Coordinates of C-alpha atoms in Angstrom, one line a residue:
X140 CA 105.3 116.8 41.8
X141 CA 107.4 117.9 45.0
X142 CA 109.0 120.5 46.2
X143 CA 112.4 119.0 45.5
X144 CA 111.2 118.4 41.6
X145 CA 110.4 122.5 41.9
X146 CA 113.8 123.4 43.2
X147 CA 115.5 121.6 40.8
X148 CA 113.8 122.9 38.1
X149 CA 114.8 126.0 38.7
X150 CA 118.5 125.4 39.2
X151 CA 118.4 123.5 36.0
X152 CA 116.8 126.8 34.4
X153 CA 119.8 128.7 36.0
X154 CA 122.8 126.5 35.1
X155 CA 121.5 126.7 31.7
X156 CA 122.0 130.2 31.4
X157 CA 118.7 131.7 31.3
X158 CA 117.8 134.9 32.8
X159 CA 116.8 134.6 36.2
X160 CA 113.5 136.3 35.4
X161 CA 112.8 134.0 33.3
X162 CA 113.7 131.1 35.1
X163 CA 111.6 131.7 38.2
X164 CA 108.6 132.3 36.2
X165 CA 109.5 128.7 33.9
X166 CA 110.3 126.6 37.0
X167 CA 106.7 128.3 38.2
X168 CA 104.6 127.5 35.3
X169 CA 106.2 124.2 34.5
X170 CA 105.3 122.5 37.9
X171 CA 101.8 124.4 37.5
X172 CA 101.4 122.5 34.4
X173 CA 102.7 119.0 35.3
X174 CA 100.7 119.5 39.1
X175 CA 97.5 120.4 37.5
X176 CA 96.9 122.5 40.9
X177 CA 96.3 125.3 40.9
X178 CA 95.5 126.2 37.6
X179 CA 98.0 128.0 35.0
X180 CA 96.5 131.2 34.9
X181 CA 97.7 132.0 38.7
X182 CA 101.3 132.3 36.8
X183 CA 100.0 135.3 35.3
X184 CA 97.8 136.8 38.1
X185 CA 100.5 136.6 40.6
X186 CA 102.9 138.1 38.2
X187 CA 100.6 141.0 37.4
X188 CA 99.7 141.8 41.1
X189 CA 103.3 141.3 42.0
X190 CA 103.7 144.9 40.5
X191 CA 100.4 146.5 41.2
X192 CA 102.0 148.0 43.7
X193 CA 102.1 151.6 45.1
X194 CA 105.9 151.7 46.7
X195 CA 107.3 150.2 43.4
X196 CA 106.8 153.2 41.8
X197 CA 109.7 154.3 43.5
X198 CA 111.7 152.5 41.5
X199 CA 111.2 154.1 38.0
X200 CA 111.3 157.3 39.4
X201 CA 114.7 156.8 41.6
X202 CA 115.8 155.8 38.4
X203 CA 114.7 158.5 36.2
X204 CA 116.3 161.2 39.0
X205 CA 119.5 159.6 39.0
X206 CA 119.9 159.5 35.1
X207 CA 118.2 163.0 35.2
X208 CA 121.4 164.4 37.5
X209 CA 124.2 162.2 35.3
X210 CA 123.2 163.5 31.7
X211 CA 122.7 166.8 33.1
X212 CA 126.2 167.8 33.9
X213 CA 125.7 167.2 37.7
X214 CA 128.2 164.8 38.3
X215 CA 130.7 167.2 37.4
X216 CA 129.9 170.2 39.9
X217 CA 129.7 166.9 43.0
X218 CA 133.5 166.5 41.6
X219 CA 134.7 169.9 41.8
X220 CA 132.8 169.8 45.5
X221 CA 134.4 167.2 46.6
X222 CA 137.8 168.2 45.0
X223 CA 137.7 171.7 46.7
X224 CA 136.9 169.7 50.0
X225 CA 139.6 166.7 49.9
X226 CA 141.5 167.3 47.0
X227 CA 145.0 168.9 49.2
X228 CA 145.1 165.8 51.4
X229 CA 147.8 163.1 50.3
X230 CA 146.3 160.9 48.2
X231 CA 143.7 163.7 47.2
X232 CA 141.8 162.5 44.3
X233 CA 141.5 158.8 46.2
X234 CA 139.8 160.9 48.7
X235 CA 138.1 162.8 46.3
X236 CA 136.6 159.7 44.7
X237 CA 134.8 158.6 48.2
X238 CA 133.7 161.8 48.9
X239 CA 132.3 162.4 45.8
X240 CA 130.5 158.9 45.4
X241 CA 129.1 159.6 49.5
X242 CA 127.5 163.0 47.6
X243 CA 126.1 161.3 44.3
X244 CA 124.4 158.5 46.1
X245 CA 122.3 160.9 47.4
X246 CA 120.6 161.6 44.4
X247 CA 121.0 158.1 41.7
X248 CA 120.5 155.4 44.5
X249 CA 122.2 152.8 42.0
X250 CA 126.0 151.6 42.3
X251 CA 125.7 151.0 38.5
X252 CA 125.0 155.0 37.8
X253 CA 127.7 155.7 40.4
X254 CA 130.1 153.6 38.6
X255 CA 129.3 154.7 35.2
X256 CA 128.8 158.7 35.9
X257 CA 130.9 160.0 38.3
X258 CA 133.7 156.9 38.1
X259 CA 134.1 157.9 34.7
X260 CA 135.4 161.6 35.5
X261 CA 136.7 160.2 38.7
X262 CA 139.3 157.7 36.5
X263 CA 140.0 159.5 33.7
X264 CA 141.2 162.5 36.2
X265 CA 143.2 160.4 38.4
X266 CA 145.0 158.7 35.8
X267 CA 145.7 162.5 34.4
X268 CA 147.1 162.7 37.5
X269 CA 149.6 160.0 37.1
X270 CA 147.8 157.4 39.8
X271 CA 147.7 153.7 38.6
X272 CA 144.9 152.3 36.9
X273 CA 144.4 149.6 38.6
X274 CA 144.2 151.8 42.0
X275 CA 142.0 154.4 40.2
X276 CA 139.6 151.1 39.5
X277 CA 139.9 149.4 42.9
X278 CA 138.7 152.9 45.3
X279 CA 136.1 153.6 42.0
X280 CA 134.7 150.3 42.6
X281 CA 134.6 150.4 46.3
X282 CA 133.1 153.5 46.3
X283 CA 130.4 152.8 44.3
X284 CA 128.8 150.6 46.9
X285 CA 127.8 153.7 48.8
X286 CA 125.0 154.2 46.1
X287 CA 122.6 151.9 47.5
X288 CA 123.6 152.4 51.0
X289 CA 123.1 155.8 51.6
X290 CA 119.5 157.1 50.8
X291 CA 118.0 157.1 48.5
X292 CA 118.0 152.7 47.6
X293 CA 116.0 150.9 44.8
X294 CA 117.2 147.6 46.7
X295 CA 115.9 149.5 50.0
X296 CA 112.6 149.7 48.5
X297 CA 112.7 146.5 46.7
X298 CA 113.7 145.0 50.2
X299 CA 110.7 146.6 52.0
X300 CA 108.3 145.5 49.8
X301 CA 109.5 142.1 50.4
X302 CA 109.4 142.2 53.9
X303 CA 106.9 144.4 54.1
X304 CA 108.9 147.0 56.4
X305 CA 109.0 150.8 56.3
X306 CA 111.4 151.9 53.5
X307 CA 111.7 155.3 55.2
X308 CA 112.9 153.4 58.1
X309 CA 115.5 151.9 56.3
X310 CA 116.8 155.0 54.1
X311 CA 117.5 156.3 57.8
X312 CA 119.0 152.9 58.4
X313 CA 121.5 153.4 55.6
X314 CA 123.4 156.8 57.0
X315 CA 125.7 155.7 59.4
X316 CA 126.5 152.8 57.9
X317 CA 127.3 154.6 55.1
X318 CA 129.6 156.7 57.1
X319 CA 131.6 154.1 58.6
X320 CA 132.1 152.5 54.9
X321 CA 133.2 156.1 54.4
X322 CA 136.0 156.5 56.7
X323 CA 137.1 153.0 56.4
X324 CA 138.2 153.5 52.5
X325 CA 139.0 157.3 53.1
X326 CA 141.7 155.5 56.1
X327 CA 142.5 152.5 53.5
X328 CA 143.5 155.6 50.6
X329 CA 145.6 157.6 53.3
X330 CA 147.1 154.0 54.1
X331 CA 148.0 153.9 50.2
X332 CA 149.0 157.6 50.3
X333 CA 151.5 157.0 53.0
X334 CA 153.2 153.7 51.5
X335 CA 153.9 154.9 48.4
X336 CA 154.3 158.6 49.1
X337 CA 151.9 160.2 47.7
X338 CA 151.0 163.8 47.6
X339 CA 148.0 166.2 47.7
X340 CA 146.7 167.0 43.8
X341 CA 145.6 170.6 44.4
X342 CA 146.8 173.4 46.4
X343 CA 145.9 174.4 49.7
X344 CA 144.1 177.3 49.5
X345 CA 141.7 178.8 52.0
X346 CA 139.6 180.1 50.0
X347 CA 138.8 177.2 48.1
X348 CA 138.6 175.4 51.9
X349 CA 136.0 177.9 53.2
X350 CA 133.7 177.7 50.2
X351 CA 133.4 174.2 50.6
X352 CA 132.6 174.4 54.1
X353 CA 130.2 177.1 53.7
X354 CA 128.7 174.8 51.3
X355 CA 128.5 172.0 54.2
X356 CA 127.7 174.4 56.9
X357 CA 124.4 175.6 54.3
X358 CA 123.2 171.8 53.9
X359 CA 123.3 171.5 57.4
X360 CA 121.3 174.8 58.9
X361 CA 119.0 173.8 55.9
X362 CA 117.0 171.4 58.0
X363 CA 118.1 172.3 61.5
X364 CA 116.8 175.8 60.4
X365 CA 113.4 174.4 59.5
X366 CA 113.6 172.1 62.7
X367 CA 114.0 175.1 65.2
X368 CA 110.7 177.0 63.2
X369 CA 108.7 173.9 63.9
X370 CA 109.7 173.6 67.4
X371 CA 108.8 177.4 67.5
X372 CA 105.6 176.9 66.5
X373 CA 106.2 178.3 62.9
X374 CA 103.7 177.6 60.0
X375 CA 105.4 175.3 57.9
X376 CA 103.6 175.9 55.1
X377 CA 105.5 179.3 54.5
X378 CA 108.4 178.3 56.7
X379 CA 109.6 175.9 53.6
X380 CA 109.0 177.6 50.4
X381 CA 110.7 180.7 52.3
X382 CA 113.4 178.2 53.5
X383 CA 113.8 177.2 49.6
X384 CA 113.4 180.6 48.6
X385 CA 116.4 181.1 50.7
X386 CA 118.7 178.9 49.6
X387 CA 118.2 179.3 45.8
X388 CA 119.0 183.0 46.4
X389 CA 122.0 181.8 48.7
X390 CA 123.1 179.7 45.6
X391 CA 123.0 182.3 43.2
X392 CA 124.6 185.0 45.3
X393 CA 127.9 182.4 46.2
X394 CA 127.9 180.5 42.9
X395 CA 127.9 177.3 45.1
X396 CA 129.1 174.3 43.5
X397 CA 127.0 171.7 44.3
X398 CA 124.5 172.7 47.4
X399 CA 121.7 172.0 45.5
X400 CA 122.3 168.7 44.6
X401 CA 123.5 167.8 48.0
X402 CA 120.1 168.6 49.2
X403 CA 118.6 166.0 47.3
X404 CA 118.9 163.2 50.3
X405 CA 117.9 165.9 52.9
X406 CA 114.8 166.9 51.3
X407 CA 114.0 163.4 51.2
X408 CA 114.8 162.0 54.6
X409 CA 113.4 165.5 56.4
X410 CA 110.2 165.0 53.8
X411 CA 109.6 161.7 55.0
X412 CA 110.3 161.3 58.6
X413 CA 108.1 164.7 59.0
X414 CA 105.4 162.8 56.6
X415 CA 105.1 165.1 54.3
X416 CA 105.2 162.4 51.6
X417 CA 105.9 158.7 51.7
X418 CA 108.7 156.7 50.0
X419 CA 107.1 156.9 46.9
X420 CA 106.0 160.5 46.6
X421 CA 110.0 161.2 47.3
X422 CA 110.8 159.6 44.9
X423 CA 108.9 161.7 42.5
X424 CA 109.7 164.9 44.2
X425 CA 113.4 163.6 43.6
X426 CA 112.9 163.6 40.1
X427 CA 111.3 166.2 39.9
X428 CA 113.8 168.3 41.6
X429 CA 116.7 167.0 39.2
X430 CA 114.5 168.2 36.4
X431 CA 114.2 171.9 38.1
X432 CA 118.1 171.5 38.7
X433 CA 119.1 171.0 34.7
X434 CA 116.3 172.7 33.2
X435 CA 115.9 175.9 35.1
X436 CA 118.7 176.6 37.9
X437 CA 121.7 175.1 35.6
X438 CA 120.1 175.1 32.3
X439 CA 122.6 171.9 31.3
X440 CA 119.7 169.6 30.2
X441 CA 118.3 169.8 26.9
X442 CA 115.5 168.0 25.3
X443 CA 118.1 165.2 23.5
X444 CA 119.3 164.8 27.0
X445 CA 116.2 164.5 28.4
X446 CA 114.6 161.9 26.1
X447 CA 117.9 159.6 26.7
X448 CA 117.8 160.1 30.1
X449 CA 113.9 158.7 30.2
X450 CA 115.0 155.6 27.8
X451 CA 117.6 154.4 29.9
X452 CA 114.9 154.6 32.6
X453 CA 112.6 152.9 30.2
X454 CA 114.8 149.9 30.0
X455 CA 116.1 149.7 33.5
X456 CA 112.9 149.8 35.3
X457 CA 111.3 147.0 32.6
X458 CA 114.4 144.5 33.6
X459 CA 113.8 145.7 37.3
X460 CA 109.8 144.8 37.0
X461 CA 110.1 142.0 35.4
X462 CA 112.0 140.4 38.1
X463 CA 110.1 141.5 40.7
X464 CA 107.3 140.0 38.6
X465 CA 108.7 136.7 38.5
X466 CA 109.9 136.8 42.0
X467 CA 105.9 137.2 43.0
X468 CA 105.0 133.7 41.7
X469 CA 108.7 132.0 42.8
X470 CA 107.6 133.1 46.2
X471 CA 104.2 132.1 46.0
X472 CA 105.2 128.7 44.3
X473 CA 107.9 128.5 47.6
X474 CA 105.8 128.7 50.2
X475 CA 103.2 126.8 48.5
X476 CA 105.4 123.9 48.0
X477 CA 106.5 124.5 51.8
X478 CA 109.6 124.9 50.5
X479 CA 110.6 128.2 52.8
X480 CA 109.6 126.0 55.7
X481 CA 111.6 123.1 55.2
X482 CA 114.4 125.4 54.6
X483 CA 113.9 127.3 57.7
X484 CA 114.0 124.1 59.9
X485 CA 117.0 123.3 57.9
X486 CA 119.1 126.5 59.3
X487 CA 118.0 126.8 62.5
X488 CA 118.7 122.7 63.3
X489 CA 122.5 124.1 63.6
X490 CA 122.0 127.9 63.5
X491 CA 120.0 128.6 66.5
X492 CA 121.5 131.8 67.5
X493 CA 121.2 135.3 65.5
X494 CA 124.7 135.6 65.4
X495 CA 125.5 131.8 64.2
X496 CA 122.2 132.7 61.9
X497 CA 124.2 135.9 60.6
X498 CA 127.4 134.2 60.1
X499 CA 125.9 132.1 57.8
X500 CA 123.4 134.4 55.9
X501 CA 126.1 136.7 55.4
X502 CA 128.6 133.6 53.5
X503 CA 125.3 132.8 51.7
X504 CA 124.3 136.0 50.7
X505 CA 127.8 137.1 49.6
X506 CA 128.3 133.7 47.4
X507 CA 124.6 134.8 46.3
X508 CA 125.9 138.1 45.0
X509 CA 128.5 136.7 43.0
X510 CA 126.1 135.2 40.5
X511 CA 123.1 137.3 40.6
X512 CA 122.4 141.2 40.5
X513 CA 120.9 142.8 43.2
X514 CA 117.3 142.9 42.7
X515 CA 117.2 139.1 41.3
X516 CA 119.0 137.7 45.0
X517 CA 116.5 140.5 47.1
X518 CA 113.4 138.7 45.3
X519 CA 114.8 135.4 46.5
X520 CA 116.3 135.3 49.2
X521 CA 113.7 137.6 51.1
X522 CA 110.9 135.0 51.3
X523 CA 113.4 132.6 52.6
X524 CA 115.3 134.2 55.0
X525 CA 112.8 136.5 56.5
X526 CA 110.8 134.0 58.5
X527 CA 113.9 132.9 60.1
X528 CA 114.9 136.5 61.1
X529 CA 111.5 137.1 62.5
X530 CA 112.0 133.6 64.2
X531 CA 115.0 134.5 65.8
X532 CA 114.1 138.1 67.2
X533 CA 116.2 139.9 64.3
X534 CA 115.2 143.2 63.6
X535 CA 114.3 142.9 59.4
X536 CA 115.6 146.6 59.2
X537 CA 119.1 145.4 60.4
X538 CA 118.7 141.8 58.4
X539 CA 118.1 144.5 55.4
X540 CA 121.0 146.3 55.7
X541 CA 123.3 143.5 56.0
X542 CA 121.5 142.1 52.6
X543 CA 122.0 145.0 50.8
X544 CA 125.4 145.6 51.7
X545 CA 126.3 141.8 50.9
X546 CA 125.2 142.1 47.5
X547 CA 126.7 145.4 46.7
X548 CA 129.7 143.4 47.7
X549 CA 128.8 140.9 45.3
X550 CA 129.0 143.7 42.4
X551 CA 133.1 143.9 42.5
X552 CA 132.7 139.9 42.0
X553 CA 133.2 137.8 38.8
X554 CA 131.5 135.9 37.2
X555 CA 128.9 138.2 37.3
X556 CA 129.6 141.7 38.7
X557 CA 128.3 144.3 36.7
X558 CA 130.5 147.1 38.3
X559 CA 133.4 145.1 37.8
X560 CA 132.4 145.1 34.1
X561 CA 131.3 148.5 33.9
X562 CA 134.7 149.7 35.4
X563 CA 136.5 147.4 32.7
X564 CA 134.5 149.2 30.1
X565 CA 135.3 153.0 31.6
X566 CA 138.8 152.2 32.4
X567 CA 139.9 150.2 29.6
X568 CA 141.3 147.1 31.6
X569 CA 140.8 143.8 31.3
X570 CA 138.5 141.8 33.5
X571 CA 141.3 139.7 35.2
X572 CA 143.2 143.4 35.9
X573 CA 139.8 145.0 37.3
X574 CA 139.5 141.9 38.9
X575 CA 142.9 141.8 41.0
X576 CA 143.0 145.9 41.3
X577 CA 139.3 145.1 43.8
X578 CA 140.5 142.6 45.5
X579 CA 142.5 145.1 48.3
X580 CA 139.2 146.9 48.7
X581 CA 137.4 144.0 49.8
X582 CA 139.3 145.0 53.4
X583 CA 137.6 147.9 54.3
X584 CA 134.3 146.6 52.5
X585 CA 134.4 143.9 54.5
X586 CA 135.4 145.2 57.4
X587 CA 132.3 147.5 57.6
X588 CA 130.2 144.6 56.7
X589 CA 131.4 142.8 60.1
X590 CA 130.7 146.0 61.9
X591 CA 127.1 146.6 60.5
X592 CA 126.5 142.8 60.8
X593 CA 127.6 142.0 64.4
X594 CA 126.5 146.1 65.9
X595 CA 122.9 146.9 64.9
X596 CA 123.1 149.8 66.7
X597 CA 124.7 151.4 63.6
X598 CA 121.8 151.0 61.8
X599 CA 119.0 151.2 63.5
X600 CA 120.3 154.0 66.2
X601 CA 118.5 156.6 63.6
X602 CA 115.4 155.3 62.8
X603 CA 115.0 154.8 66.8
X604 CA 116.0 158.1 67.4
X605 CA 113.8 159.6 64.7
X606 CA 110.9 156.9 64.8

């Protein structure tokens, strides 16, 4: 059997509707069986060592901290944060939405939980506030791309155990283009605020102002205050749980809003660039910090709460697995069949220039994302384009942040977007009005997409700097 039989196979698996899980693993085991080489039980031994793998525990625990934060009332303090910090400009609660959704990625890592936790407070109060449902849907949906840019990622650490780069490396990767997504939409809801006339939702007060400043200011001296100790030669064995000591007091004394959460990203970017713990282990901390959040500081998680909250990550994680499994064996079978080679001479006979290379990788990979979830098209395309990138001198921490952000792209897409059917469900609008109410934020979207593509200094400036 050839390679071609292979391929088709599996595209004749897809167009009949079948999972793609299942569909790599079928096309897999079907041209094991009719080749007779190598034998079938491969199929399963790839499958199984595809996920005997210490950085994909990550992912059930990245998981497990975001659903921990959602059920447990955390959502709500990020909103009254970000509503005390950008709620008086025009167009306030469009600006609140961002902001908020630039604070919760921090902690869920997921567009999906973004979409369905905070975007449901986030519509339901702007429509309250007489905007349009279609514009509450469209900077919702735009918005909730920032999950999986801005650390922590599960298609981060999907990615980079793909391509077998640091995932460290490309959670710092993710801040600052995550920032320029940022002020792109916050610019795109101030354009909105200024056609139609909009004005702020809450009064400007001080008061309010200062707080959430002082609420900034205290995430920030968090880590520079630990950094200036090292430098000083401090022990940092009592430097931090004095630090943390610290702040927990500071939070109890000011009744800050939502401090705590926002250090969830900071304690696992300083944890990991300092090596205190790896990908993985920050992942764990990360849960288990969301559990010391709802069970002992805010006391808003109860044991109901909890055992849902571990369900969902039950059933997520087993539909993330299993398509990693699969992928294991597609990718095996692809390079077996000399498949990623051929395709690879394909490209570059008419792409032999990065930028040519990324023109077209980027229409691929955003067409890609229209039909498959993000996990499914990492699993893919990975083994295919990655040899390429490494043949053209790309850097695979840039290549991964321009996948990542292509696909989250692909999420606001029919036929199969799942945020654009998640904001359907929370908004109560049909698919075809969800549809049309995305389309202006595809602007901005892709407008930072060109940026990250075409300047990898904006993503790889940090891990550089801090490498």
């Amino acid at each position: 059997m050839t390679a071609g039989a292979f391929k088709l196979m599996f595209l004749a698996l897809m167009g009949a509707g079948i999972p793609v899980a299942i569909a790599m693993a079928g096309a897999s085991l079907i041209y094991v069986l009719v080749a007779g080489n190598p034998p079938p039980f491969v199929v399963i031994h790839r499958m199984v060592g595809g996920i005997d793998s210490f950085p994909l525990l990550a992912v059930p625990f990245f998981i497990l901290a975001g659903n921990l934060m959602n059920v447990g009332g955390i959502t709500t303090r990020i909103y009254n944060f970000a509503l005390s910090l950008v709620g008086w400009l025009k167009g306030g609660l469009g600006h609140v939405n961002i902001v908020g959704s630039v604070v919760f990625a921090g902690m869920s890592g997921t567009a999906i939980a973004d979409a369905a936790g905070l975007g449901t407070i986030e519509i339901k109060a702007m429509r309250e506030h007489g905007y349009d449902p279609e514009f509450a849907v469209g900077v919702t949906a735009a918005s909730a791309t920032l999950g999986p840019i801005i650390p922590p990622s599960l298609p981060f650490v999907i990615y980079g155990m793909f391509a077998n780069v640091s995932v460290g490396a490309l959670f710092l990767a993710g801040l600052m283009p995550g920032a320029v997504m940022t002020v792109l939409m916050m610019l795109t809801v101030a354009w909105y605020a200024h056609k139609n006339g909009w004005g702020s939702d809450v009064k400007f007060e001080w008061a309010r102002i200062r707080k959430a400043f002082a609420e900034l200011g205290t995430v920030i001296v968090f880590p520079l205050g630990l950094w200036i100790a090292a430098e000083a030669g401090a022990n940092m064995t009592i430097a931090v749980p004095l630090a943390m000591a610290l702040l927990l007091v500071a939070d109890r004394v000011f009744r800050f809003s939502a401090v705590l959460p926002i250090m969830t990203p900071v304690l696992l970017i300083g944890g990991m660039t300092t090596g205190l713990f790896t990908a993985t282990e920050g992942a764990i901390a990360a849960s288990v910090w969301a559990l010391f959040l709802g069970v002992v500081w805010y006391r808003t998680l109860s044991w109901k709460l909890f055992v849902k909250a571990s369900m969902d990550t039950v059933e997520t994680s087993s539909t993330v697995l299993l398509i990693v499994a699969a992928a294991s064996i597609f990718g095996w079978m692809l390079t077996a069949t000399r498949t990623t080679e051929l395709i690879a001479q394909w490209i570059l006979a008419f792409a032999d220039a990065p930028w040519k290379f990324l023109l077209l990788a980027n229409a691929l990979m955003l067409f890609v994302g229209c039909f498959l979830e993000p996990t499914a098209a990492i699993t893919i395309l990975v083994p295919i384009l990655l040899p390429i990138v490494t043949q053209l001198g790309i850097d695979p921490i840039h290549f991964g942040l321009v996948m990542v952000l292509n696909l989250m792209i692909g999420l606001l897409h029919p036929p199969m977007g799942l945020v654009l059917f998640v904001l359907a469900r929370v908004a109560k609008l049909s698919v075809e009005r969800t549809t049309m109410a995305i389309l202006p934020w595809l602007i901005p979207l892709l407008g930072s997409l060109v940026l990250v593509t075409f300047l990898p200094s904006i993503s790889l400036w940090l891990p550089k700097a801090l490498g």
